[in-house]
Amino acid sequence: MEAAIAKSLKAGGKKLTRARKAILAVLERNTLPITVAEVHAGLVKAKTDVDLVTVYRNLAMLQELGLVNAVGFQEGQMRYEVVHGRAHHHHIQCRGCGKILDLMLCPLKKLTKLIEEQTRFSVDGHALEFFGWCPQCR
Amino acid sequence: MEAAIAKSLKAGGKKLTRARKAILAVLERNTLPITVAEVHAGLVKAKTDVDLVTVYRNLAMLQELGLVNAVGFQEGQMRYEVVHGRAHHHHIQCRGCGKILDLMLCPLKKLTKLIEEQTRFSVDGHALEFFGWCPQCR
DNA sequence: CTGTTAAATGCAATCTACTTGCATGTAAGG
DNA sequence: CCTTACATGCAAGTAGATTGCATTTAACAG
Ligand SMILES: [Mn+2]
Ligand SMILES: [Mn+2]
Ligand SMILES: [Zn+2]
Ligand SMILES: [Zn+2]
């Protein structure tokens, strides 16, 4: 458990519970974004029994605190990955097998400025995912 | 009803039904991507009664034929917009009021090539949406 | 260490988006 | 018209996610 995370939680008036430690541990040992069900399965496997609803509530909370990132691929559900210690980046998913890769890049800094000028929105985030066919499924 | 659309349907072995004409009409009179429920509400308002399940089935079919585009913002549901006659583009949504704007641009052509080389995937699509705060919600 | 309390959890019920099965209706072509 | 494959409506079912509430627990003051 990173000290920085404990600090963020405290700053948000949140407690550092058994369930939260375990959820963060599951997320940290997964490089790629995983579903709520996969987080829950990870908890069960680690013999840390946490109700599924607690997983939902904590992922939502961790996302609000900015400790966890939600990624949507068009699967009808979100996936989650830890933010701490990892650079902002994007993903690609295979339409055949669903495999996901990290893409450690982001081309959107300049464009964001342009969009802010053109729309008068203040832009505070974006979602960029690629889709295609991996070598095995091609 | 565009002739090009009728042609695409026929090419896919699909019939040009009352429901389909009405669904496409609703989509065409909306510039911005709308939810399934909004499509259905549009049909009711136009006094064209079509079951919600028929809307789901047709949107899925129209998407497979490439006539309709699904856009996901992180709302727990998809939105749909017609493709025909509109250039490839992206969107921005306000985190406060949910307002959506079209962004008639795409910065990803070159990057797609790079990703194909680096990952050995063949890339056939991407999702790019921006989030932020509109002038009213700021 | 102990008592207090606000936050967190588990369980059951509920909600919402979406899908499936099947009997009936209808567009399209001959 | 007649035929038939495709499309639709209705009802039921599924899966992901949320809510209400009684109980437990982390955090902290004393
Ligand atoms: Mn990632
Ligand atoms: Mn659009
Ligand atoms: Zn980015
Ligand atoms: Zn694009």
mmCIF file of N, CA and C and ligand atoms in Angstrom, chain A residues 88-90 105-109 112 125-128, chain B residues 128, ligand 3:
data_model
loop_
_atom_site.group_PDB
_atom_site.id
_atom_site.type_symbol
_atom_site.label_atom_id
_atom_site.label_comp_id
_atom_site.label_asym_id
_atom_site.label_seq_id
_atom_site.Cartn_x
_atom_site.Cartn_y
_atom_site.Cartn_z
ATOM 1 N N HIS A 88 -0.341 8.848 -17.765
ATOM 2 C CA HIS A 88 -1.558 8.925 -18.577
ATOM 3 C C HIS A 88 -1.326 8.204 -19.911
ATOM 4 N N HIS A 89 -2.263 7.371 -20.302
ATOM 5 C CA HIS A 89 -2.077 6.594 -21.525
ATOM 6 C C HIS A 89 -3.416 6.108 -22.062
ATOM 7 N N HIS A 90 -3.377 5.335 -23.147
ATOM 8 C CA HIS A 90 -4.608 4.825 -23.756
ATOM 9 C C HIS A 90 -4.495 3.333 -24.034
ATOM 10 N N LEU A 105 0.998 6.417 -24.724
ATOM 11 C CA LEU A 105 1.098 7.643 -25.490
ATOM 12 C C LEU A 105 -0.198 8.422 -25.346
ATOM 13 N N CYS A 106 -0.125 9.693 -25.726
ATOM 14 C CA CYS A 106 -1.331 10.526 -25.775
ATOM 15 C C CYS A 106 -1.092 11.686 -26.712
ATOM 16 N N PRO A 107 -1.879 11.772 -27.759
ATOM 17 C CA PRO A 107 -1.665 12.777 -28.792
ATOM 18 C C PRO A 107 -2.536 14.015 -28.616
ATOM 19 N N LEU A 108 -3.105 14.200 -27.419
ATOM 20 C CA LEU A 108 -4.248 15.109 -27.351
ATOM 21 C C LEU A 108 -4.016 16.419 -26.616
ATOM 22 N N LYS A 109 -2.790 16.707 -26.268
ATOM 23 C CA LYS A 109 -2.551 17.895 -25.462
ATOM 24 C C LYS A 109 -2.864 19.174 -26.240
ATOM 25 N N THR A 112 -6.548 19.530 -27.182
ATOM 26 C CA THR A 112 -7.387 19.938 -26.065
ATOM 27 C C THR A 112 -7.458 21.463 -25.959
ATOM 28 N N GLY A 125 -10.785 16.038 -19.318
ATOM 29 C CA GLY A 125 -10.514 14.617 -19.522
ATOM 30 C C GLY A 125 -10.917 14.180 -20.912
ATOM 31 N N HIS A 126 -10.482 13.002 -21.292
ATOM 32 C CA HIS A 126 -10.901 12.435 -22.563
ATOM 33 C C HIS A 126 -10.778 10.932 -22.496
ATOM 34 N N ALA A 127 -11.532 10.278 -23.358
ATOM 35 C CA ALA A 127 -11.446 8.822 -23.476
ATOM 36 C C ALA A 127 -11.016 8.517 -24.900
ATOM 37 N N LEU A 128 -9.973 7.753 -25.035
ATOM 38 C CA LEU A 128 -9.484 7.377 -26.371
ATOM 39 C C LEU A 128 -9.097 5.914 -26.353
ATOM 40 N N LEU B 128 -13.127 8.330 -29.388
ATOM 41 C CA LEU B 128 -12.483 9.484 -28.758
ATOM 42 C C LEU B 128 -13.556 10.465 -28.334
HETATM 43 ZN ZN ZN E 3 -4.833 11.081 -23.472
#
